[in-house]
Tab-separated table of C-alpha atoms in Angstrom:
chain	number	residue	atom	x	y	z
A	83	UNK	CA	199.233	23.443	202.033
A	84	UNK	CA	199.435	26.397	204.406
A	85	UNK	CA	199.567	25.738	208.140
A	86	UNK	CA	196.320	27.678	208.497
A	87	UNK	CA	194.560	25.378	206.037
A	88	UNK	CA	196.052	22.365	207.798
A	89	UNK	CA	194.610	23.564	211.093
A	90	UNK	CA	191.201	24.226	209.573
A	91	UNK	CA	191.198	20.820	207.872
A	92	UNK	CA	192.055	19.055	211.123
A	93	UNK	CA	189.170	20.770	212.893
A	94	UNK	CA	186.820	19.779	210.075
A	95	UNK	CA	188.005	16.170	210.062
A	96	UNK	CA	188.342	15.551	213.802
A	97	UNK	CA	185.725	17.869	215.241
A	98	UNK	CA	188.112	18.867	218.042
A	99	UNK	CA	191.811	19.680	217.928
A	100	UNK	CA	194.186	19.591	220.874
A	101	UNK	CA	196.765	22.395	221.029
A	102	UNK	CA	199.699	22.177	223.456
A	103	UNK	CA	201.507	25.216	224.816
A	104	UNK	CA	205.165	25.638	223.885
A	105	UNK	CA	207.755	28.106	225.137
A	106	UNK	CA	210.782	26.822	223.216
A	107	UNK	CA	211.700	24.755	220.162
A	108	UNK	CA	212.454	21.785	222.431
A	109	UNK	CA	208.997	21.867	224.044
A	110	UNK	CA	207.495	22.168	220.543
A	111	UNK	CA	209.383	19.075	219.356
A	112	UNK	CA	208.185	17.086	222.348
A	113	UNK	CA	204.581	18.209	221.819
A	114	UNK	CA	204.717	17.154	218.171
A	115	UNK	CA	206.156	13.741	219.046
A	116	UNK	CA	203.399	13.281	221.632
A	117	UNK	CA	200.765	13.660	218.914
A	118	UNK	CA	199.186	17.079	219.449
A	119	UNK	CA	197.403	18.793	216.557
A	120	UNK	CA	199.090	22.142	217.000
A	121	UNK	CA	201.118	24.437	219.234
A	122	UNK	CA	200.106	27.359	221.431
A	123	UNK	CA	202.794	30.059	221.379
A	124	UNK	CA	201.954	31.053	224.917
A	125	UNK	CA	202.631	34.491	226.318
A	126	UNK	CA	202.269	33.116	229.843
A	127	UNK	CA	204.866	30.405	229.227
A	128	UNK	CA	207.353	32.711	227.527
A	129	UNK	CA	206.961	35.233	230.354
A	130	UNK	CA	207.640	32.462	232.866
A	131	UNK	CA	210.683	31.327	230.863
A	132	UNK	CA	212.107	34.828	231.319
A	133	UNK	CA	211.128	34.811	235.006
A	134	UNK	CA	208.588	37.586	234.426
A	135	UNK	CA	204.927	38.022	235.296
A	136	UNK	CA	202.416	37.669	232.461
A	137	UNK	CA	201.568	41.378	232.468
A	138	UNK	CA	202.510	42.580	228.957
A	139	UNK	CA	206.195	42.663	229.938
A	140	UNK	CA	207.330	40.434	227.074
A	141	UNK	CA	207.613	42.401	223.835
A	142	UNK	CA	206.250	41.422	220.444
A	143	UNK	CA	209.847	41.099	219.209
A	144	UNK	CA	210.710	38.604	221.946
A	145	UNK	CA	207.571	36.596	221.257
A	146	UNK	CA	208.147	36.598	217.484
A	147	UNK	CA	211.775	35.514	217.897
A	148	UNK	CA	210.694	32.469	219.891
A	149	UNK	CA	207.797	31.761	217.549
A	150	UNK	CA	210.108	31.784	214.511
A	151	UNK	CA	212.459	29.378	216.252
A	152	UNK	CA	209.536	27.057	217.022
A	153	UNK	CA	208.194	27.279	213.471
A	154	UNK	CA	211.630	26.399	212.148
A	155	UNK	CA	211.752	23.056	213.932
A	156	UNK	CA	208.113	21.884	214.003
A	157	UNK	CA	205.643	21.019	211.266
A	158	UNK	CA	202.627	21.694	213.509
A	159	UNK	CA	200.320	24.698	213.029
A	160	UNK	CA	200.994	27.451	215.554
A	161	UNK	CA	198.282	29.385	217.366
A	162	UNK	CA	199.875	32.580	218.671
A	163	UNK	CA	198.820	34.200	221.928
A	164	UNK	CA	199.153	37.919	221.156
A	165	UNK	CA	197.348	39.126	224.285
A	166	UNK	CA	195.655	42.465	223.530
A	167	UNK	CA	197.340	42.856	220.141
A	168	UNK	CA	200.115	45.080	221.564
A	169	UNK	CA	197.982	48.210	221.526
A	170	UNK	CA	195.097	49.560	219.478
A	171	UNK	CA	193.778	48.534	216.056
A	172	UNK	CA	196.804	50.047	214.314
A	173	UNK	CA	199.132	47.897	216.410
A	174	UNK	CA	196.980	44.879	215.568
A	175	UNK	CA	197.426	45.530	211.828
A	176	UNK	CA	201.206	45.475	212.269
A	177	UNK	CA	201.079	42.417	214.534
A	178	UNK	CA	198.967	40.344	212.139
A	179	UNK	CA	201.340	41.029	209.267
A	180	UNK	CA	204.372	40.068	211.352
A	181	UNK	CA	202.850	36.930	212.868
A	182	UNK	CA	201.583	35.705	209.528
A	183	UNK	CA	205.041	36.208	207.972
A	184	UNK	CA	206.573	34.335	210.915
A	185	UNK	CA	204.597	31.195	210.026
A	186	UNK	CA	201.624	31.398	212.355
A	187	UNK	CA	198.331	29.669	211.479
A	188	UNK	CA	196.150	31.635	213.910
A	189	UNK	CA	196.227	34.377	216.512
A	190	UNK	CA	194.208	34.882	219.665
A	191	UNK	CA	193.412	38.476	220.654
A	192	UNK	CA	191.733	39.225	223.977
A	193	UNK	CA	189.389	42.068	224.882
A	194	UNK	CA	191.293	43.386	227.886
A	195	UNK	CA	192.874	46.795	228.166
A	196	UNK	CA	196.628	47.155	227.657
A	197	UNK	CA	198.705	46.350	229.658
A	198	UNK	CA	196.897	43.191	230.717
A	199	UNK	CA	197.143	41.079	233.852
A	200	UNK	CA	197.136	37.305	233.510
A	201	UNK	CA	193.608	35.937	233.758
A	202	UNK	CA	194.159	33.405	236.531
A	203	UNK	CA	195.850	35.749	239.007
A	204	UNK	CA	193.911	36.091	242.250
A	205	UNK	CA	192.434	39.593	242.570
A	206	UNK	CA	194.168	40.641	239.346
A	207	UNK	CA	193.053	43.783	237.502
A	208	UNK	CA	190.661	42.601	234.767
A	209	UNK	CA	189.537	45.594	232.739
A	210	UNK	CA	187.806	45.098	229.390
A	211	UNK	CA	187.678	47.324	226.347
A	212	UNK	CA	184.439	48.767	225.035
A	213	UNK	CA	182.822	46.269	222.672
A	214	UNK	CA	183.022	48.679	219.723
A	215	UNK	CA	186.737	49.277	220.253
A	216	UNK	CA	187.501	45.571	220.308
A	217	UNK	CA	185.339	45.012	217.227
A	218	UNK	CA	187.631	47.482	215.491
A	219	UNK	CA	190.629	45.354	216.458
A	220	UNK	CA	189.010	42.214	215.059
A	221	UNK	CA	188.034	43.983	211.845
A	222	UNK	CA	191.580	45.316	211.502
A	223	UNK	CA	193.005	41.833	212.037
A	224	UNK	CA	190.776	40.320	209.368
A	225	UNK	CA	191.559	43.058	206.865
A	226	UNK	CA	195.325	42.654	207.413
A	227	UNK	CA	195.765	38.930	206.801
A	228	UNK	CA	197.151	37.813	203.460
A	229	UNK	CA	195.952	34.199	203.693
A	230	UNK	CA	192.152	34.132	203.945
A	231	UNK	CA	192.481	30.859	205.858
A	232	UNK	CA	194.511	32.494	208.633
A	233	UNK	CA	192.390	32.236	211.778
A	234	UNK	CA	191.430	35.266	213.855
A	235	UNK	CA	190.297	34.033	217.280
A	236	UNK	CA	188.625	36.593	219.552
A	237	UNK	CA	188.977	35.917	223.262
A	238	UNK	CA	186.483	37.421	225.662
A	239	UNK	CA	187.431	37.801	229.297
A	240	UNK	CA	183.915	38.684	230.441
A	241	UNK	CA	183.666	35.635	232.719
A	242	UNK	CA	187.166	36.280	234.088
A	243	UNK	CA	186.148	39.858	234.893
A	244	UNK	CA	183.014	38.643	236.711
A	245	UNK	CA	180.605	40.246	234.240
A	246	UNK	CA	178.502	37.112	233.790
A	247	UNK	CA	177.305	34.875	230.993
A	248	UNK	CA	174.969	37.382	229.359
A	249	UNK	CA	177.806	39.863	228.861
A	250	UNK	CA	180.105	37.104	227.605
A	251	UNK	CA	177.493	35.994	225.067
A	252	UNK	CA	176.896	39.582	223.967
A	253	UNK	CA	180.590	40.174	223.448
A	254	UNK	CA	181.148	36.860	221.691
A	255	UNK	CA	178.344	37.585	219.247
A	256	UNK	CA	179.649	41.105	218.589
A	257	UNK	CA	183.137	39.794	217.875
A	258	UNK	CA	181.793	37.107	215.527
A	259	UNK	CA	179.882	39.820	213.681
A	260	UNK	CA	183.136	41.781	213.376
A	261	UNK	CA	184.728	38.851	211.554
A	262	UNK	CA	186.260	36.572	214.203
A	263	UNK	CA	186.604	32.992	212.967
A	264	UNK	CA	186.294	31.524	216.459
A	265	UNK	CA	185.468	32.731	219.974
A	266	UNK	CA	187.669	31.764	222.911
A	267	UNK	CA	185.678	31.733	226.133
A	268	UNK	CA	187.788	31.734	229.303
A	269	UNK	CA	186.996	31.006	232.940
A	270	UNK	CA	188.928	30.671	236.186
A	271	UNK	CA	186.245	28.711	238.014
A	272	UNK	CA	187.526	25.471	239.519
A	273	UNK	CA	184.804	23.458	237.805
A	274	UNK	CA	183.675	23.551	234.154
A	275	UNK	CA	180.062	24.519	234.846
A	276	UNK	CA	180.526	28.114	233.700
A	277	UNK	CA	182.068	27.018	230.398
A	278	UNK	CA	179.513	24.281	229.789
A	279	UNK	CA	176.683	26.728	230.436
A	280	UNK	CA	178.152	29.249	227.989
A	281	UNK	CA	178.633	26.551	225.361
A	282	UNK	CA	175.016	25.421	225.644
A	283	UNK	CA	173.780	29.019	225.409
A	284	UNK	CA	176.027	29.950	222.484
A	285	UNK	CA	174.055	30.353	219.248
A	286	UNK	CA	176.689	32.305	217.354
A	287	UNK	CA	177.810	31.569	213.801
A	288	UNK	CA	181.353	30.466	214.709
A	289	UNK	CA	182.734	27.665	216.922
A	290	UNK	CA	184.324	27.986	220.330
A	291	UNK	CA	187.804	27.565	221.813
A	292	UNK	CA	188.496	26.744	225.464
A	293	UNK	CA	191.552	26.654	227.738
A	294	UNK	CA	190.815	24.136	230.523
A	295	UNK	CA	193.585	25.160	232.907
A	296	UNK	CA	191.414	25.851	235.950
A	297	UNK	CA	188.904	23.058	235.277
A	298	UNK	CA	190.980	20.052	234.097
A	299	UNK	CA	188.162	17.512	234.517
A	300	UNK	CA	186.541	18.817	231.321
A	301	UNK	CA	187.996	16.113	229.099
A	302	UNK	CA	187.599	15.406	225.386
A	303	UNK	CA	184.508	13.245	225.845
A	304	UNK	CA	182.619	15.989	227.671
A	305	UNK	CA	183.866	18.627	225.255
A	306	UNK	CA	182.694	16.635	222.224
A	307	UNK	CA	179.270	16.258	223.837
A	308	UNK	CA	178.833	20.040	223.924
A	309	UNK	CA	178.998	20.067	220.143
A	310	UNK	CA	180.329	23.549	219.368
A	311	UNK	CA	183.871	23.549	220.785
A	312	UNK	CA	186.440	22.860	218.077
A	313	UNK	CA	189.728	23.680	219.806
A	314	UNK	CA	191.157	22.925	223.240
A	315	UNK	CA	194.327	24.746	224.271
A	316	UNK	CA	196.439	23.348	227.109
A	317	UNK	CA	197.701	26.750	228.056
A	318	UNK	CA	200.402	26.390	230.701
A	319	UNK	CA	201.151	22.694	231.057
A	320	UNK	CA	204.540	22.683	229.324
A	321	UNK	CA	206.131	25.268	231.592
A	322	UNK	CA	204.534	23.754	234.693
A	323	UNK	CA	205.795	20.285	233.726
A	324	UNK	CA	209.274	21.661	233.091
A	325	UNK	CA	209.334	23.526	236.416
A	326	UNK	CA	208.093	20.433	238.265
A	327	UNK	CA	210.783	18.196	236.772
A	328	UNK	CA	213.646	20.645	237.215
A	329	UNK	CA	212.734	21.478	240.808
A	330	UNK	CA	212.532	17.777	241.698
A	331	UNK	CA	215.860	16.898	240.084
A	332	UNK	CA	217.696	19.928	241.451
A	333	UNK	CA	216.505	19.259	245.002
A	334	UNK	CA	217.462	15.607	244.765
A	335	UNK	CA	220.968	16.517	243.624
A	336	UNK	CA	221.437	18.858	246.590
A	337	UNK	CA	219.980	16.316	249.029
A	338	UNK	CA	222.083	13.459	247.640
A	339	UNK	CA	225.245	15.511	247.357
A	340	UNK	CA	225.629	14.597	243.705
A	341	UNK	CA	223.950	13.144	240.622
A	342	UNK	CA	224.608	9.488	241.459
A	343	UNK	CA	220.892	8.766	241.974
A	344	UNK	CA	219.034	11.073	239.623
A	345	UNK	CA	221.060	10.303	236.517
A	346	UNK	CA	219.154	7.090	235.910
A	347	UNK	CA	215.747	8.816	236.162
A	348	UNK	CA	216.246	11.482	233.506
A	349	UNK	CA	216.562	11.182	229.739
A	350	UNK	CA	219.983	10.257	228.439
A	351	UNK	CA	222.362	12.570	226.624
A	352	UNK	CA	221.773	10.363	223.585
A	353	UNK	CA	218.059	11.230	223.687
A	354	UNK	CA	218.938	14.933	223.676
A	355	UNK	CA	221.235	14.261	220.708
A	356	UNK	CA	218.295	12.645	218.909
A	357	UNK	CA	216.066	15.655	219.528
A	358	UNK	CA	218.885	17.900	218.300
A	359	UNK	CA	219.163	15.760	215.131
A	360	UNK	CA	222.832	15.217	215.871
A	361	UNK	CA	223.087	12.392	213.302
A	362	UNK	CA	222.088	14.780	210.525
A	363	UNK	CA	224.594	17.372	211.709
A	364	UNK	CA	227.381	14.796	211.807
A	365	UNK	CA	226.447	13.526	208.345
A	366	UNK	CA	226.588	17.059	206.962
A	367	UNK	CA	229.894	17.616	208.703
A	368	UNK	CA	231.412	14.612	206.910
A	369	UNK	CA	229.858	15.586	203.604
A	370	UNK	CA	230.583	19.283	203.408
A	371	UNK	CA	233.503	20.208	205.713
A	372	UNK	CA	236.785	19.951	203.892
């Protein structure tokens, strides 16, 4: 079974799938052990891992290298964040072929101009493409996939850009007509009212995807009640959790003048060995090295 079919089947069976962001194979392993339905190969998280702003500074090659490493160690379907598709419709054709070969189950393409600015930045430049131009990108993506089950998710930033619900609905419908399998609706409001209103107004032929970073109180119960959201992406929680833990431990070590106190509060070296599958490596060493 392809990962794309697995993802589609999980949505059909469960009604709502929960996708956790990953920026490394280790974060992907931890997300899988926690019980998530899939992984979000996040451009924001990978940018942060490199210490860069999420402003189209990470290349497709860098993103694909990390995605391949994640796919090699996790059995979960991967939803790839490919921002604006790295250019125009011709770039999208190339990107879809490469991401599908890399083991991706789905891609999310957003309707901003290139280079983009991260959606949640205060006073960030949020410029959108013409609807017809973005429709061309979605059509190109659909025509380029080899697996018909591979998901093309169109992300509209109309609410992020302050253009209002009517424009967001218009764009979502246009992208569905162009062949998008799902519509990702994004908001940076601190409460979920804007997303809930859009969901109730949405009469399009495809289901919705949300990323509840700014409005965390929109939990699974409330999402299920809306009836047309099939995927929730936790878009930046892995990198934020990692930064929180590292900052706390590093500061404690400096304050304490050593690791005598923090060592008992962090995972053991043996736990890292387990995640690295050290037992398998040692077994192969005994079996094959002569």
